Structures are given as C-alpha cells and as structure tokens.
PDB file of C-alpha atoms in Angstrom:
ATOM      1  CA  MET A   1     146.534 182.568  45.580  1.00 56.00           C
ATOM      2  CA  LYS A   2     144.812 180.653  48.103  1.00 67.00           C
ATOM      3  CA  GLN A   3     141.690 182.849  47.929  1.00 82.00           C
ATOM      4  CA  LEU A   4     139.776 184.656  44.660  1.00 89.00           C
ATOM      5  CA  PRO A   5     137.671 187.973  44.920  1.00 92.00           C
ATOM      6  CA  SER A   6     134.651 188.053  45.693  1.00 94.00           C
ATOM      7  CA  THR A   7     131.580 189.189  42.538  1.00 94.00           C
ATOM      8  CA  ALA A   8     130.387 191.676  45.691  1.00 95.00           C
ATOM      9  CA  GLY A   9     134.081 193.300  45.848  1.00 96.00           C
ATOM     10  CA  LEU A  10     134.518 193.788  42.307  1.00 96.00           C
ATOM     11  CA  LEU A  11     130.991 195.051  41.805  1.00 96.00           C
ATOM     12  CA  ALA A  12     131.714 197.779  45.137  1.00 96.00           C
ATOM     13  CA  PHE A  13     135.411 198.292  43.331  1.00 97.00           C
ATOM     14  CA  GLU A  14     133.948 199.394  39.624  1.00 96.00           C
ATOM     15  CA  ALA A  15     131.013 201.335  41.908  1.00 96.00           C
ATOM     16  CA  VAL A  16     133.531 203.083  43.314  1.00 96.00           C
ATOM     17  CA  ALA A  17     136.004 203.670  40.785  1.00 96.00           C
ATOM     18  CA  ARG A  18     133.205 205.695  38.476  1.00 95.00           C
ATOM     19  CA  HIS A  19     132.266 207.406  40.680  1.00 94.00           C
ATOM     20  CA  LEU A  20     135.277 208.072  42.016  1.00 95.00           C
ATOM     21  CA  SER A  21     132.966 208.394  45.663  1.00 94.00           C
ATOM     22  CA  PHE A  22     131.947 205.500  48.087  1.00 95.00           C
ATOM     23  CA  ARG A  23     128.586 207.232  48.618  1.00 94.00           C
ATOM     24  CA  ARG A  24     127.819 207.112  45.401  1.00 95.00           C
ATOM     25  CA  ALA A  25     128.335 203.900  44.935  1.00 95.00           C
ATOM     26  CA  ALA A  26     126.592 202.719  47.448  1.00 95.00           C
ATOM     27  CA  THR A  27     123.617 204.950  46.401  1.00 96.00           C
ATOM     28  CA  GLU A  28     123.777 202.502  43.755  1.00 95.00           C
ATOM     29  CA  LEU A  29     124.519 198.958  45.189  1.00 94.00           C
ATOM     30  CA  ASN A  30     121.931 199.604  47.678  1.00 95.00           C
ATOM     31  CA  ILE A  31     123.918 199.003  50.338  1.00 95.00           C
ATOM     32  CA  THR A  32     125.342 201.342  53.423  1.00 95.00           C
ATOM     33  CA  GLN A  33     128.656 203.727  51.805  1.00 94.00           C
ATOM     34  CA  GLY A  34     130.222 201.035  55.508  1.00 95.00           C
ATOM     35  CA  ALA A  35     129.221 197.742  53.849  1.00 96.00           C
ATOM     36  CA  VAL A  36     131.682 199.251  50.438  1.00 96.00           C
ATOM     37  CA  SER A  37     134.646 200.235  52.284  1.00 95.00           C
ATOM     38  CA  GLN A  38     134.395 196.604  53.953  1.00 96.00           C
ATOM     39  CA  ARG A  39     134.074 194.965  51.048  1.00 96.00           C
ATOM     40  CA  ILE A  40     136.828 197.538  48.878  1.00 96.00           C
ATOM     41  CA  LYS A  41     138.947 196.391  51.885  1.00 96.00           C
ATOM     42  CA  THR A  42     138.495 192.930  51.632  1.00 96.00           C
ATOM     43  CA  LEU A  43     139.053 193.365  48.022  1.00 96.00           C
ATOM     44  CA  GLU A  44     142.376 195.156  48.728  1.00 95.00           C
ATOM     45  CA  THR A  45     143.454 192.056  51.131  1.00 94.00           C
ATOM     46  CA  VAL A  46     142.648 189.217  48.959  1.00 94.00           C
ATOM     47  CA  LEU A  47     145.356 191.308  46.032  1.00 94.00           C
ATOM     48  CA  CYS A  48     147.674 192.485  48.781  1.00 93.00           C
ATOM     49  CA  GLN A  49     147.645 196.118  47.099  1.00 94.00           C
ATOM     50  CA  PRO A  50     146.702 199.298  47.945  1.00 96.00           C
ATOM     51  CA  LEU A  51     143.046 200.326  45.242  1.00 96.00           C
ATOM     52  CA  PHE A  52     142.476 203.837  45.929  1.00 96.00           C
ATOM     53  CA  HIS A  53     144.001 206.775  47.494  1.00 95.00           C
ATOM     54  CA  ARG A  54     141.671 208.469  50.729  1.00 90.00           C
ATOM     55  CA  ASN A  55     141.766 211.620  51.238  1.00 88.00           C
ATOM     56  CA  GLY A  56     138.867 213.455  52.602  1.00 83.00           C
ATOM     57  CA  ASN A  57     136.544 212.757  50.438  1.00 83.00           C
ATOM     58  CA  VAL A  58     138.856 212.545  48.323  1.00 91.00           C
ATOM     59  CA  VAL A  59     138.886 209.707  46.095  1.00 94.00           C
ATOM     60  CA  ALA A  60     141.803 208.457  43.520  1.00 96.00           C
ATOM     61  CA  LEU A  61     142.714 205.272  42.423  1.00 96.00           C
ATOM     62  CA  THR A  62     145.987 204.031  42.742  1.00 96.00           C
ATOM     63  CA  SER A  63     148.240 202.331  39.996  1.00 96.00           C
ATOM     64  CA  GLU A  64     147.622 199.331  41.164  1.00 96.00           C
ATOM     65  CA  GLY A  65     143.841 199.426  41.240  1.00 96.00           C
ATOM     66  CA  LEU A  66     143.736 201.848  37.315  1.00 96.00           C
ATOM     67  CA  GLU A  67     145.795 198.371  36.427  1.00 96.00           C
ATOM     68  CA  PHE A  68     143.713 196.046  37.814  1.00 96.00           C
ATOM     69  CA  LEU A  69     140.035 198.171  36.346  1.00 96.00           C
ATOM     70  CA  PRO A  70     139.741 196.954  33.014  1.00 94.00           C
ATOM     71  CA  ASN A  71     140.303 193.146  33.803  1.00 94.00           C
ATOM     72  CA  ALA A  72     137.225 193.621  37.026  1.00 95.00           C
ATOM     73  CA  ARG A  73     135.274 195.262  34.076  1.00 94.00           C
ATOM     74  CA  ALA A  74     135.994 192.383  32.120  1.00 91.00           C
ATOM     75  CA  ILE A  75     134.914 189.570  34.685  1.00 93.00           C
ATOM     76  CA  LEU A  76     131.674 191.828  35.427  1.00 93.00           C
ATOM     77  CA  ARG A  77     131.010 191.687  31.757  1.00 87.00           C
ATOM     78  CA  ASP A  78     131.140 188.490  30.986  1.00 85.00           C
ATOM     79  CA  ILE A  79     129.632 187.176  34.436  1.00 89.00           C
ATOM     80  CA  PHE A  80     126.800 189.477  33.941  1.00 86.00           C
ATOM     81  CA  ASN A  81     126.724 188.510  29.746  1.00 78.00           C
ATOM     82  CA  ALA A  82     126.676 184.319  30.831  1.00 80.00           C
ATOM     83  CA  THR A  83     123.928 184.610  33.698  1.00 84.00           C
ATOM     84  CA  ASP A  84     121.467 186.997  31.475  1.00 79.00           C
ATOM     85  CA  ARG A  85     122.420 184.443  28.897  1.00 73.00           C
ATOM     86  CA  LEU A  86     121.311 180.953  30.784  1.00 77.00           C
ATOM     87  CA  VAL A  87     118.521 182.999  33.006  1.00 77.00           C
ATOM     88  CA  HIS A  88     116.780 183.516  29.159  1.00 70.00           C
ATOM     89  CA  LYS A  89     118.121 180.839  27.249  1.00 67.00           C
ATOM     90  CA  ASP A  90     114.444 178.821  26.478  1.00 66.00           C
ATOM     91  CA  SER A  91     113.075 182.055  27.247  1.00 71.00           C
ATOM     92  CA  THR A  92     110.471 183.307  24.422  1.00 78.00           C
ATOM     93  CA  SER A  93     109.709 186.993  25.448  1.00 86.00           C
ATOM     94  CA  VAL A  94     113.019 188.205  26.054  1.00 90.00           C
ATOM     95  CA  LEU A  95     114.871 189.334  22.581  1.00 93.00           C
ATOM     96  CA  THR A  96     118.592 190.218  22.508  1.00 91.00           C
ATOM     97  CA  ILE A  97     119.583 192.107  19.889  1.00 93.00           C
ATOM     98  CA  GLY A  98     123.136 192.962  19.210  1.00 91.00           C
ATOM     99  CA  CYS A  99     123.463 196.173  17.064  1.00 92.00           C
ATOM    100  CA  ILE A 100     126.178 198.628  16.066  1.00 88.00           C
ATOM    101  CA  SER A 101     125.756 201.994  17.455  1.00 89.00           C
ATOM    102  CA  THR A 102     125.027 204.197  14.522  1.00 91.00           C
ATOM    103  CA  PHE A 103     122.494 202.233  13.169  1.00 93.00           C
ATOM    104  CA  ALA A 104     120.666 201.384  16.550  1.00 94.00           C
ATOM    105  CA  ILE A 105     120.441 205.338  16.991  1.00 93.00           C
ATOM    106  CA  LYS A 106     119.472 206.267  13.676  1.00 93.00           C
ATOM    107  CA  CYS A 107     117.697 203.168  12.438  1.00 94.00           C
ATOM    108  CA  LEU A 108     116.882 200.733  15.266  1.00 96.00           C
ATOM    109  CA  ILE A 109     115.406 202.403  17.326  1.00 95.00           C
ATOM    110  CA  PRO A 110     113.145 204.600  16.240  1.00 93.00           C
ATOM    111  CA  ALA A 111     111.741 202.309  14.758  1.00 95.00           C
ATOM    112  CA  ILE A 112     111.212 199.756  17.187  1.00 96.00           C
ATOM    113  CA  GLY A 113     108.369 200.814  19.114  1.00 96.00           C
ATOM    114  CA  ASP A 114     106.166 199.336  16.143  1.00 96.00           C
ATOM    115  CA  PHE A 115     107.778 196.419  16.485  1.00 97.00           C
ATOM    116  CA  THR A 116     107.059 196.145  20.567  1.00 96.00           C
ATOM    117  CA  ASP A 117     102.718 197.486  20.007  1.00 96.00           C
ATOM    118  CA  GLU A 118     103.237 194.525  16.820  1.00 95.00           C
ATOM    119  CA  ASN A 119     104.627 192.483  19.486  1.00 96.00           C
ATOM    120  CA  PRO A 120     103.644 193.756  23.525  1.00 95.00           C
ATOM    121  CA  GLU A 121     104.172 190.297  24.910  1.00 94.00           C
ATOM    122  CA  ILE A 122     108.616 190.463  23.914  1.00 94.00           C
ATOM    123  CA  GLU A 123     110.766 192.230  25.591  1.00 93.00           C
ATOM    124  CA  VAL A 124     113.806 194.044  23.926  1.00 95.00           C
ATOM    125  CA  ARG A 125     117.194 194.322  24.567  1.00 92.00           C
ATOM    126  CA  ILE A 126     119.565 196.121  22.722  1.00 93.00           C
ATOM    127  CA  ARG A 127     122.758 196.064  22.365  1.00 88.00           C
ATOM    128  CA  THR A 128     125.456 197.914  21.194  1.00 84.00           C
ATOM    129  CA  PRO A 129     128.987 195.715  21.809  1.00 70.00           C
ATOM    130  CA  VAL A 130     132.141 197.304  19.336  1.00 54.00           C
ATOM    131  CA  PRO A 131     133.309 195.484  17.959  1.00 55.00           C
ATOM    132  CA  PHE A 132     131.157 192.407  17.368  1.00 57.00           C
ATOM    133  CA  GLU A 133     133.248 189.550  17.997  1.00 56.00           C
ATOM    134  CA  LYS A 134     132.642 185.384  16.918  1.00 53.00           C
ATOM    135  CA  SER A 135     133.479 184.439  19.945  1.00 50.00           C
ATOM    136  CA  ASN A 136     130.007 186.665  21.753  1.00 64.00           C
ATOM    137  CA  PHE A 137     127.215 186.006  19.333  1.00 67.00           C
ATOM    138  CA  PHE A 138     125.968 183.358  21.312  1.00 70.00           C
ATOM    139  CA  ASP A 139     124.986 186.582  24.081  1.00 76.00           C
ATOM    140  CA  TYR A 140     122.039 187.476  21.481  1.00 86.00           C
ATOM    141  CA  ASP A 141     119.288 186.360  20.027  1.00 90.00           C
ATOM    142  CA  LEU A 142     120.490 187.891  16.573  1.00 92.00           C
ATOM    143  CA  THR A 143     122.392 190.812  15.739  1.00 93.00           C
ATOM    144  CA  ILE A 144     122.392 193.419  13.162  1.00 94.00           C
ATOM    145  CA  GLN A 145     126.097 193.778  11.606  1.00 91.00           C
ATOM    146  CA  TYR A 146     127.943 196.339   8.804  1.00 89.00           C
ATOM    147  CA  GLY A 147     129.855 194.233   6.735  1.00 88.00           C
ATOM    148  CA  PHE A 148     130.335 191.967   3.562  1.00 88.00           C
ATOM    149  CA  ALA A 149     127.327 189.458   2.691  1.00 87.00           C
ATOM    150  CA  ASP A 150     129.676 185.921   3.311  1.00 89.00           C
ATOM    151  CA  ARG A 151     131.540 187.373   6.387  1.00 87.00           C
ATOM    152  CA  TRP A 152     128.961 185.036   8.599  1.00 88.00           C
ATOM    153  CA  PRO A 153     129.440 181.892   6.589  1.00 89.00           C
ATOM    154  CA  SER A 154     128.154 179.923   9.434  1.00 89.00           C
ATOM    155  CA  MET A 155     124.991 182.304  10.056  1.00 92.00           C
ATOM    156  CA  ILE A 156     121.932 182.957   8.700  1.00 94.00           C
ATOM    157  CA  VAL A 157     122.440 185.982   6.583  1.00 95.00           C
ATOM    158  CA  THR A 158     119.888 188.148   5.423  1.00 94.00           C
ATOM    159  CA  GLY A 159     120.498 192.011   3.870  1.00 93.00           C
ATOM    160  CA  LEU A 160     118.626 194.666   4.510  1.00 93.00           C
ATOM    161  CA  GLY A 161     118.233 196.558   1.559  1.00 88.00           C
ATOM    162  CA  GLU A 162     121.244 198.114  -0.896  1.00 87.00           C
ATOM    163  CA  GLU A 163     123.633 200.155   0.995  1.00 90.00           C
ATOM    164  CA  GLU A 164     124.948 204.114  -1.237  1.00 93.00           C
ATOM    165  CA  LEU A 165     127.091 206.266  -0.494  1.00 94.00           C
ATOM    166  CA  PHE A 166     126.778 209.701  -1.711  1.00 96.00           C
ATOM    167  CA  PRO A 167     128.344 213.246  -0.103  1.00 96.00           C
ATOM    168  CA  VAL A 168     125.402 215.239   3.016  1.00 97.00           C
ATOM    169  CA  CYS A 169     125.568 218.260   4.663  1.00 96.00           C
ATOM    170  CA  SER A 170     122.826 219.954   6.577  1.00 97.00           C
ATOM    171  CA  PRO A 171     120.843 223.084   5.102  1.00 96.00           C
ATOM    172  CA  ASP A 172     122.411 226.168   6.641  1.00 95.00           C
ATOM    173  CA  TYR A 173     126.032 224.704   5.617  1.00 95.00           C
ATOM    174  CA  LEU A 174     124.982 223.795   2.248  1.00 93.00           C
ATOM    175  CA  ARG A 175     124.344 227.623   1.689  1.00 92.00           C
ATOM    176  CA  ARG A 176     126.828 228.661   3.955  1.00 91.00           C
ATOM    177  CA  ALA A 177     129.744 226.691   1.829  1.00 87.00           C
ATOM    178  CA  GLU A 178     127.518 227.707  -1.753  1.00 84.00           C
ATOM    179  CA  LEU A 179     128.594 223.968  -3.295  1.00 82.00           C
ATOM    180  CA  GLY A 180     126.120 224.120  -5.945  1.00 78.00           C
ATOM    181  CA  SER A 181     126.597 220.958  -8.099  1.00 80.00           C
ATOM    182  CA  ASP A 182     130.051 221.170  -8.666  1.00 87.00           C
ATOM    183  CA  VAL A 183     132.742 218.663  -7.002  1.00 92.00           C
ATOM    184  CA  LYS A 184     135.561 221.112  -7.224  1.00 91.00           C
ATOM    185  CA  ALA A 185     133.519 223.311  -4.782  1.00 90.00           C
ATOM    186  CA  LEU A 186     134.197 220.422  -1.374  1.00 92.00           C
ATOM    187  CA  ALA A 187     138.393 221.311  -1.903  1.00 91.00           C
ATOM    188  CA  GLN A 188     136.923 224.702  -0.220  1.00 91.00           C
ATOM    189  CA  THR A 189     135.068 223.285   2.512  1.00 93.00           C
ATOM    190  CA  THR A 190     134.956 221.108   5.885  1.00 94.00           C
ATOM    191  CA  ILE A 191     135.699 217.209   5.055  1.00 94.00           C
ATOM    192  CA  ILE A 192     133.953 215.360   7.996  1.00 95.00           C
ATOM    193  CA  ARG A 193     136.530 211.860   7.909  1.00 92.00           C
ATOM    194  CA  THR A 194     135.553 208.963   9.865  1.00 88.00           C
ATOM    195  CA  SER A 195     138.348 207.248  10.982  1.00 79.00           C
ATOM    196  CA  SER A 196     139.530 204.560  13.877  1.00 63.00           C
ATOM    197  CA  PRO A 197     142.079 202.329  14.478  1.00 55.00           C
ATOM    198  CA  LEU A 198     139.851 199.579  12.937  1.00 54.00           C
ATOM    199  CA  LEU A 199     138.899 201.304   9.778  1.00 54.00           C
ATOM    200  CA  TYR A 200     141.764 201.605   7.492  1.00 52.00           C
ATOM    201  CA  GLN A 201     139.672 204.681   5.076  1.00 64.00           C
ATOM    202  CA  ASP A 202     136.285 205.615   5.163  1.00 80.00           C
ATOM    203  CA  GLU A 203     134.664 205.526   1.983  1.00 88.00           C
ATOM    204  CA  TRP A 204     135.918 209.646   1.147  1.00 91.00           C
ATOM    205  CA  PRO A 205     138.891 208.494  -1.814  1.00 90.00           C
ATOM    206  CA  LEU A 206     135.817 205.690  -3.504  1.00 91.00           C
ATOM    207  CA  TRP A 207     133.230 208.474  -3.818  1.00 94.00           C
ATOM    208  CA  LEU A 208     135.805 211.112  -5.160  1.00 93.00           C
ATOM    209  CA  ASP A 209     137.159 208.638  -7.679  1.00 94.00           C
ATOM    210  CA  SER A 210     133.727 208.003  -8.871  1.00 92.00           C
ATOM    211  CA  ALA A 211     132.552 211.482  -9.519  1.00 92.00           C
ATOM    212  CA  GLY A 212     135.960 212.178 -12.156  1.00 92.00           C
ATOM    213  CA  GLN A 213     138.236 214.775  -8.986  1.00 92.00           C
ATOM    214  CA  PRO A 214     140.796 211.204  -7.243  1.00 89.00           C
ATOM    215  CA  ARG A 215     143.344 213.751  -6.487  1.00 89.00           C
ATOM    216  CA  LEU A 216     140.927 216.346  -4.930  1.00 92.00           C
ATOM    217  CA  THR A 217     142.124 218.039  -1.158  1.00 88.00           C
ATOM    218  CA  PHE A 218     140.231 219.491   1.405  1.00 89.00           C
ATOM    219  CA  GLN A 219     140.239 223.137   2.593  1.00 86.00           C
ATOM    220  CA  ARG A 220     140.536 221.537   6.616  1.00 91.00           C
ATOM    221  CA  GLU A 221     138.651 218.039   7.997  1.00 92.00           C
ATOM    222  CA  LEU A 222     136.967 217.577  10.841  1.00 94.00           C
ATOM    223  CA  ASN A 223     137.776 213.269  11.816  1.00 91.00           C
ATOM    224  CA  CYS A 224     135.181 211.184  14.140  1.00 91.00           C
ATOM    225  CA  ASP A 225     136.367 207.909  15.467  1.00 84.00           C
ATOM    226  CA  PHE A 226     132.234 206.452  15.131  1.00 86.00           C
ATOM    227  CA  LEU A 227     130.060 207.622  11.730  1.00 89.00           C
ATOM    228  CA  TYR A 228     127.646 208.964  14.957  1.00 91.00           C
ATOM    229  CA  PRO A 229     128.734 211.489  15.927  1.00 94.00           C
ATOM    230  CA  THR A 230     130.218 212.149  12.366  1.00 94.00           C
ATOM    231  CA  TYR A 231     126.476 212.786  11.141  1.00 96.00           C
ATOM    232  CA  GLU A 232     125.918 214.746  14.190  1.00 96.00           C
ATOM    233  CA  ALA A 233     128.318 216.805  13.165  1.00 97.00           C
ATOM    234  CA  ALA A 234     127.106 217.099  10.095  1.00 97.00           C
ATOM    235  CA  ILE A 235     124.135 217.800  11.023  1.00 97.00           C
ATOM    236  CA  ARG A 236     124.840 220.471  13.814  1.00 96.00           C
ATOM    237  CA  GLY A 237     126.926 222.687  10.210  1.00 96.00           C
ATOM    238  CA  LEU A 238     130.293 221.870  10.681  1.00 96.00           C
ATOM    239  CA  GLY A 239     130.860 220.495   7.571  1.00 95.00           C
ATOM    240  CA  VAL A 240     130.498 218.147   4.423  1.00 96.00           C
ATOM    241  CA  ALA A 241     130.083 213.548   5.324  1.00 96.00           C
ATOM    242  CA  MET A 242     129.704 210.526   3.650  1.00 95.00           C
ATOM    243  CA  GLY A 243     126.246 209.130   3.776  1.00 94.00           C
ATOM    244  CA  ARG A 244     125.665 206.301   4.123  1.00 92.00           C
ATOM    245  CA  THR A 245     121.653 205.026   2.503  1.00 92.00           C
ATOM    246  CA  ALA A 246     120.129 203.369   5.635  1.00 91.00           C
ATOM    247  CA  VAL A 247     121.787 205.555   8.161  1.00 92.00           C
ATOM    248  CA  VAL A 248     120.731 209.208   6.582  1.00 94.00           C
ATOM    249  CA  GLU A 249     117.437 208.501   4.674  1.00 92.00           C
ATOM    250  CA  ASN A 250     115.846 209.330   8.134  1.00 92.00           C
ATOM    251  CA  ASP A 251     117.632 212.209   8.060  1.00 95.00           C
ATOM    252  CA  ILE A 252     116.837 213.719   4.785  1.00 95.00           C
ATOM    253  CA  ALA A 253     113.406 212.921   5.161  1.00 94.00           C
ATOM    254  CA  ALA A 254     113.626 215.596   8.325  1.00 95.00           C
ATOM    255  CA  GLY A 255     115.365 218.099   6.943  1.00 96.00           C
ATOM    256  CA  LEU A 256     118.453 217.657   8.954  1.00 97.00           C
ATOM    257  CA  LEU A 257     120.767 216.749   5.732  1.00 97.00           C
ATOM    258  CA  VAL A 258     120.573 217.823   2.168  1.00 96.00           C
ATOM    259  CA  GLU A 259     122.944 215.845  -0.620  1.00 95.00           C
ATOM    260  CA  PRO A 260     124.442 218.150  -3.002  1.00 93.00           C
ATOM    261  CA  PHE A 261     125.350 215.889  -5.160  1.00 93.00           C
ATOM    262  CA  SER A 262     123.472 213.613  -7.444  1.00 90.00           C
ATOM    263  CA  ILE A 263     126.325 211.440  -7.643  1.00 93.00           C
ATOM    264  CA  ARG A 264     126.364 207.980  -6.039  1.00 95.00           C
ATOM    265  CA  ILE A 265     127.723 205.254  -6.070  1.00 94.00           C
ATOM    266  CA  GLU A 266     127.155 201.069  -4.651  1.00 92.00           C
ATOM    267  CA  SER A 267     128.543 199.885  -1.931  1.00 89.00           C
ATOM    268  CA  ALA A 268     130.341 196.055  -1.615  1.00 86.00           C
ATOM    269  CA  LEU A 269     128.639 196.205   2.697  1.00 88.00           C
ATOM    270  CA  GLY A 270     125.617 196.713   3.832  1.00 90.00           C
ATOM    271  CA  TYR A 271     123.677 196.308   6.857  1.00 93.00           C
ATOM    272  CA  HIS A 272     122.561 192.688   7.725  1.00 94.00           C
ATOM    273  CA  LEU A 273     120.419 190.814  10.171  1.00 95.00           C
ATOM    274  CA  VAL A 274     122.678 187.692  11.518  1.00 94.00           C
ATOM    275  CA  VAL A 275     121.313 184.792  12.888  1.00 94.00           C
ATOM    276  CA  SER A 276     122.732 181.105  13.968  1.00 92.00           C
ATOM    277  CA  PRO A 277     120.490 178.606  12.188  1.00 93.00           C
ATOM    278  CA  GLU A 278     119.077 177.356  15.937  1.00 90.00           C
ATOM    279  CA  ARG A 279     117.905 180.799  16.631  1.00 91.00           C
ATOM    280  CA  ALA A 280     116.369 181.037  13.190  1.00 93.00           C
ATOM    281  CA  GLN A 281     113.821 178.870  14.394  1.00 92.00           C
ATOM    282  CA  THR A 282     112.177 180.708  17.585  1.00 93.00           C
ATOM    283  CA  GLU A 283     108.926 182.396  17.534  1.00 94.00           C
ATOM    284  CA  LYS A 284     110.789 185.603  18.588  1.00 94.00           C
ATOM    285  CA  VAL A 285     112.926 185.493  16.323  1.00 95.00           C
ATOM    286  CA  ARG A 286     110.908 184.639  13.178  1.00 96.00           C
ATOM    287  CA  ARG A 287     108.779 187.728  13.903  1.00 96.00           C
ATOM    288  CA  PHE A 288     111.633 190.227  14.236  1.00 97.00           C
ATOM    289  CA  CYS A 289     113.590 188.975  11.420  1.00 96.00           C
ATOM    290  CA  ASP A 290     110.327 188.962   9.226  1.00 96.00           C
ATOM    291  CA  TRP A 291     108.974 192.645  10.727  1.00 96.00           C
ATOM    292  CA  ALA A 292     112.805 193.964   9.646  1.00 96.00           C
ATOM    293  CA  ARG A 293     112.751 192.553   6.285  1.00 93.00           C
ATOM    294  CA  VAL A 294     110.591 194.980   5.623  1.00 92.00           C
ATOM    295  CA  ARG A 295     110.716 198.100   8.396  1.00 92.00           C
ATOM    296  CA  LEU A 296     114.559 198.495   8.199  1.00 91.00           C
ATOM    297  CA  HIS A 297     114.667 197.582   4.565  1.00 83.00           C
ATOM    298  CA  THR A 298     116.740 200.319   3.444  1.00 73.00           C
ATOM    299  CA  GLY A 299     114.976 202.725   1.068  1.00 56.00           C
ATOM    300  CA  GLN A 300     111.553 202.066   3.170  1.00 47.00           C
ATOM    301  CA  PRO A 301     109.286 204.589   4.657  1.00 40.00           C
ATOM    302  CA  ARG A 302     109.851 204.551   8.396  1.00 38.00           C
TER     303      ARG A 302
END
C-alpha cells in the first residue's frame, strides 16, 4: 500500500456512516456536502472499495463499509485520545476522570457540581469507557472502578466505602407485589437481573443463599446488560433488582426505590479511586481525591 487514508477522510466516512446522510455529516463537520463527497471518494480510491450505496437521498453502507467502520472508529478514537493526552499532559486546569457508567450517572454527576464550584479553575472531563483496560489508564488523570482492591497492584487504590448488597424496588411495585417481609414472596415476582458476556452471574444467588433461600426460583426475570438500565427498570416498577449501596442510596433517599427486606450482605467488591503514583502527586488530582473521599464515600449524604 503506497497511500494511507487521511484523518479527514476517516472523519467524513464515520460521520456519513453514523448519520447515513451526506448533508448531516457536512453540517456536523462544518464543511460543504461536496467536500464530504470528495473525501469519501478519495477514501474509496485509497481502499479500492466502495463504502456506500447511493440511491438518490438514500445512503447505505456496503458490506466493505460495514467491515471497515469499526476499525475507522477505533483509529479516530485512538488519535483523539493520544492528541488530547499530549495537549493536556501538563495541564493544571483539565482533569480527565474515567468512570464506569453506572457510578458516573448515579453518584459522580449528581455530586460533581460541588467540586467544580469549589475548584472553578479546573475543567472536568468525565469519560465512561467500557470495559476498562490496563492499556488505557494513561488516558485519564484518575479512574473510578469496581472490583477487588488488589486488582490494580501498581496503582494507588482508595476505597469509596463498604459495599452492601440488598434487593430494591419501587414503592409502587412493593404495594402491587405485596412482598411483606417474607423472602419466599420473591417467588411470585419479577426479578431484574444484570448479565452480560463479562459477568458470569449477578449477586442474586449470593443474597438468596444468605437469606436462607438458595433454591428459590422466580416467577419471571427481566435481564439487562448493565446496572444503570437495571435500576431504571426497578424505578419504573418493572420488578425487584439487586442494589449496591453506593449506586442506589440516592434513589432510596429520594423515594424512588425502597428496600423491601432487612437482609443485607457485605460485598468483597467495591468502588475505588485508582490513580497512578505519578499523577497522584499533581494538585488537581490531589484536590479531587480529597473531595471524593468525603463526597463520594458510601453512606455519606450527598
């Protein structure tokens, strides 16, 4: 290959593929529709493959375009992250936080306004990559992750409180299901479970075992691949979910969720601040960690 695709061509391709519209891609990129078409034509020439089917105003990816798209997006993402990292490498005013999505939505974002009010000179950037890989730790000043405390041996790890597991549901569902205080009543309810290729099983078996009902089966199950939709489903009254202290306590305090039983179990896992020794010495990271240890600590009022 004598020629590689240009970044401009990849950007145009990704935008058209996402919108399936040359006009919308042009608006997003702030260039003319003709310029978008020319960049796509140049890219197709370099690749020796057509990337789009065009039928009037209808645009669709070819099989070659579908095959190339994930790689193009990965390249653009890597270029963006590498550029952003170098531009802000020594910046004292930009703080980039990598945070798993449920904790970001339920805990970090509702509280982060306090930090920015106290530190108006620091621009906060919240990123929610899934899953975290050791190779991209350097894309962030610090990360907030879930797991065992010894999972990151070369990093400085600070726990954000003890984690407990317990069922939660909406007040309306509690009334409709007539759960009472008997765990066996769960057999007549809908259980909302969290399962994905990265999660062998959720915490329901552990909790049922501790509650003395290891063989209990449920009337029906609703499965979600991440915690956030699991809790949204519970808030909407679709069933009973397994709560984690840190990410449900705000919803309980707001009356969106209730705890139908008094049985809680300790989790060996938890949410942690994970920072490299080098970045832990920077003022912006030190300020955030000092703030987070108080404001994001499980059980503390937010």
